[in-house]
CSV table of C-alpha atoms in Angstrom, one decimal:
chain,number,residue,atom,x,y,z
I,1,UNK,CA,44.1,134.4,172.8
I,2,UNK,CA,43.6,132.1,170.0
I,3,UNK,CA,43.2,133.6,166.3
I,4,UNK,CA,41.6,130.5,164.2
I,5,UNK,CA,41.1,130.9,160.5
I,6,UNK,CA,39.2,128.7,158.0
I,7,UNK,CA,38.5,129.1,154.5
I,8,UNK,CA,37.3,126.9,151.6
I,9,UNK,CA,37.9,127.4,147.7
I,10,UNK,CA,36.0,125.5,144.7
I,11,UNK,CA,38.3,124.2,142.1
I,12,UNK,CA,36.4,123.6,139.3
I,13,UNK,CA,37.9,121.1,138.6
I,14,UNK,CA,36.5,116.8,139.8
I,15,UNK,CA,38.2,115.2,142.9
I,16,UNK,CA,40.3,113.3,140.8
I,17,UNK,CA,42.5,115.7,139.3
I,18,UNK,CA,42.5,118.3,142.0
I,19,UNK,CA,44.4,115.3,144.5
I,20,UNK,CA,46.6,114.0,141.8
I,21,UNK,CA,47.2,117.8,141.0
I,22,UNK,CA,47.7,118.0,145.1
I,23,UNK,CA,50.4,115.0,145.3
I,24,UNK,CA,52.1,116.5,142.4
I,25,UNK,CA,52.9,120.2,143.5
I,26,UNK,CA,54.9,118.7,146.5
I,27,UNK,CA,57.2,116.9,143.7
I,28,UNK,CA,57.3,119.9,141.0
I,29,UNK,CA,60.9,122.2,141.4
I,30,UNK,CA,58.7,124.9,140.2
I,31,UNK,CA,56.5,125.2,143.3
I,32,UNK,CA,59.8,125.0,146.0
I,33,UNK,CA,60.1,128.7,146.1
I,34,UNK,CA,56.5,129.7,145.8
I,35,UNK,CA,55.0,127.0,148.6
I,36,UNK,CA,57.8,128.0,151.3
I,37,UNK,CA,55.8,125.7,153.6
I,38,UNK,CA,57.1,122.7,152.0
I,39,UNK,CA,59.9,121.7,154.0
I,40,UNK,CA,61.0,118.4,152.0
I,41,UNK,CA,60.0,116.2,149.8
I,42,UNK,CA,61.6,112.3,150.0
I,43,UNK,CA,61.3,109.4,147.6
I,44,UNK,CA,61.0,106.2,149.3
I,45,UNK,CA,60.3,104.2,147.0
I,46,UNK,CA,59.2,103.8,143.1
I,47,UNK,CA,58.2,100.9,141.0
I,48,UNK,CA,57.2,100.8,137.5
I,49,UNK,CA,54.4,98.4,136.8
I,50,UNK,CA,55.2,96.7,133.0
I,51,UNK,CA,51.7,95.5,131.8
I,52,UNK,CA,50.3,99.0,132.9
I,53,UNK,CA,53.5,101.4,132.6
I,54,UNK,CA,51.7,103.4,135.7
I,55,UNK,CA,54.7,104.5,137.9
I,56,UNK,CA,53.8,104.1,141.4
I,57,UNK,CA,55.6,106.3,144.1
I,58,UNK,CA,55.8,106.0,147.8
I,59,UNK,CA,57.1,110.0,149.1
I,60,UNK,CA,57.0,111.6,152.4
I,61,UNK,CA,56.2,115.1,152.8
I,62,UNK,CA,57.1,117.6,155.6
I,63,UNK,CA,54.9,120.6,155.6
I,64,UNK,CA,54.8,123.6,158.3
I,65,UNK,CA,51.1,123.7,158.3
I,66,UNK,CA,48.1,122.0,158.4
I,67,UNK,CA,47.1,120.4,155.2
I,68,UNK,CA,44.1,121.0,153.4
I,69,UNK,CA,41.2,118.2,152.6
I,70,UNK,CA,39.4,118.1,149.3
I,71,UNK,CA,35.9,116.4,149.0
I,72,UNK,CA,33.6,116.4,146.1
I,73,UNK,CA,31.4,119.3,146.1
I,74,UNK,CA,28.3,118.8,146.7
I,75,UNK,CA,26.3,121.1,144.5
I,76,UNK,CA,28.4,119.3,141.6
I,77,UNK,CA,30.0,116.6,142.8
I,78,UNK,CA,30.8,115.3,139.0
I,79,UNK,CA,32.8,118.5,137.6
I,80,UNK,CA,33.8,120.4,140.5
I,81,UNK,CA,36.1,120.0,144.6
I,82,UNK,CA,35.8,122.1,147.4
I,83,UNK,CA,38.7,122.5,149.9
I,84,UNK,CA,38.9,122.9,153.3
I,85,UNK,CA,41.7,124.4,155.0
I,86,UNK,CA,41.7,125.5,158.9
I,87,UNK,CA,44.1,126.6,161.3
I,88,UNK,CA,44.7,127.7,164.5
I,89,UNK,CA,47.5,130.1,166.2
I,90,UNK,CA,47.6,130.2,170.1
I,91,UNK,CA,50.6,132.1,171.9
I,92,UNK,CA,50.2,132.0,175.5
I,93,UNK,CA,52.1,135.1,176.7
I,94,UNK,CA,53.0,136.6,180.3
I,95,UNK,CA,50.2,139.4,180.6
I,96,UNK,CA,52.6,142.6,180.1
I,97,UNK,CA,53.4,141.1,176.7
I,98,UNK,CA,49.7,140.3,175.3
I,99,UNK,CA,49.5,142.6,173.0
I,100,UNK,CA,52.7,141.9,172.0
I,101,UNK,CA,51.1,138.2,171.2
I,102,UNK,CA,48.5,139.3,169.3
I,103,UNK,CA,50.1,141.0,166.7
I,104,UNK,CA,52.5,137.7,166.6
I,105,UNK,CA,49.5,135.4,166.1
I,106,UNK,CA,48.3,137.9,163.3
I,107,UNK,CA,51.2,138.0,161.3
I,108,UNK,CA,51.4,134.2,161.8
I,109,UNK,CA,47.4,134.2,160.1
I,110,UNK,CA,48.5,136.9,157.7
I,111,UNK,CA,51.0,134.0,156.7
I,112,UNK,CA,48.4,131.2,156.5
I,113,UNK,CA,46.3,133.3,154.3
I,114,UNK,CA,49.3,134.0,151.9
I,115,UNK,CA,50.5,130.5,152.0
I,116,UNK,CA,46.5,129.3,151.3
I,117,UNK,CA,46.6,131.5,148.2
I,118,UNK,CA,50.0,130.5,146.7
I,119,UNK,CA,48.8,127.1,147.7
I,120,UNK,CA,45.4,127.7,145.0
I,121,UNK,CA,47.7,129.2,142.1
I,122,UNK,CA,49.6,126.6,142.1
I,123,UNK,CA,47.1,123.7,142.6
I,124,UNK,CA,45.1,125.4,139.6
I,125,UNK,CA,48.2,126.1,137.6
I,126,UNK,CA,48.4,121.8,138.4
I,127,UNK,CA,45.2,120.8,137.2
I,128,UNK,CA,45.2,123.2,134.0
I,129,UNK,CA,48.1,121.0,133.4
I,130,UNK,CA,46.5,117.6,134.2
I,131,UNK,CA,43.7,118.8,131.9
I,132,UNK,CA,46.2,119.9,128.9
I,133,UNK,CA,48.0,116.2,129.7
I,134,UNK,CA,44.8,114.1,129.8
I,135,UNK,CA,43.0,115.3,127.2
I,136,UNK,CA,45.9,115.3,124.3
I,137,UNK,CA,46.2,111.2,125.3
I,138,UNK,CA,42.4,111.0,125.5
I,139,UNK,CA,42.0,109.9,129.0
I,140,UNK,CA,40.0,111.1,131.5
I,141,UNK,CA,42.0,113.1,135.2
């Protein structure tokens, strides 16, 4: 049996700061116990452009799950980001032990959903920030 799950959550909040907010909760210590998903986080490589002073990072990310998408959305594609997230849990298991399966590939769905909704705290805990940080230097994220 296969249990598949999809959701999808409006941030409102535009593409632009919902993925920066994205890339940064991977980096922030604060999120390590709440996102239990996140298996490491690695620097490979930063350089800080002079004329610019933006700070360009190249990291790799492990993850054990399947990584949401974020597109603009389309009733207000200015102001707001829907995401995506979907997953799927197959166990295939000798037939005396189905229903022991099944209850293994809710619990691993029960996880997914509480993962998802760790996963929105924090991304909207992200962009409140991102707002705070943009708007006292008068820039737009």
């Amino acid at each position: 049996m296969v249990k598949a799950y999809s959701q999808e959550h409006t941030y409102k909040h535009p593409w632009e700061r919902v993925t920066s907010a994205s890339w940064r909760k991977f980096a922030d210590p604060e999120n390590k116990h709440t996102l239990s998903h996140i298996l490491q986080v690695d620097t490979l490589n930063h350089k800080l452009e002079p004329e610019s002073g933006k700070l360009y990072t190249t990291r790799a990310i492990t993850i054990h799950a399947p990584g949401p998408w974020y597109d603009p959305h389309p009733d207000n594609p200015n102001e707001w980001t829907i995401c995506r997230q979907e997953t799927s849990i197959r166990i295939k298991p000798l037939s005396t032990l189905a229903s022991m399966a099944e209850k293994i590939e809710q619990k691993c769905v029960d996880k997914f959903l509480q993962n998802s909704a760790k996963g929105r705290e924090v991304m909207e805990r992200m962009c409140k920030y991102l707002e705070a940080e943009s708007s006292s230097r008068g820039i737009s994220v």
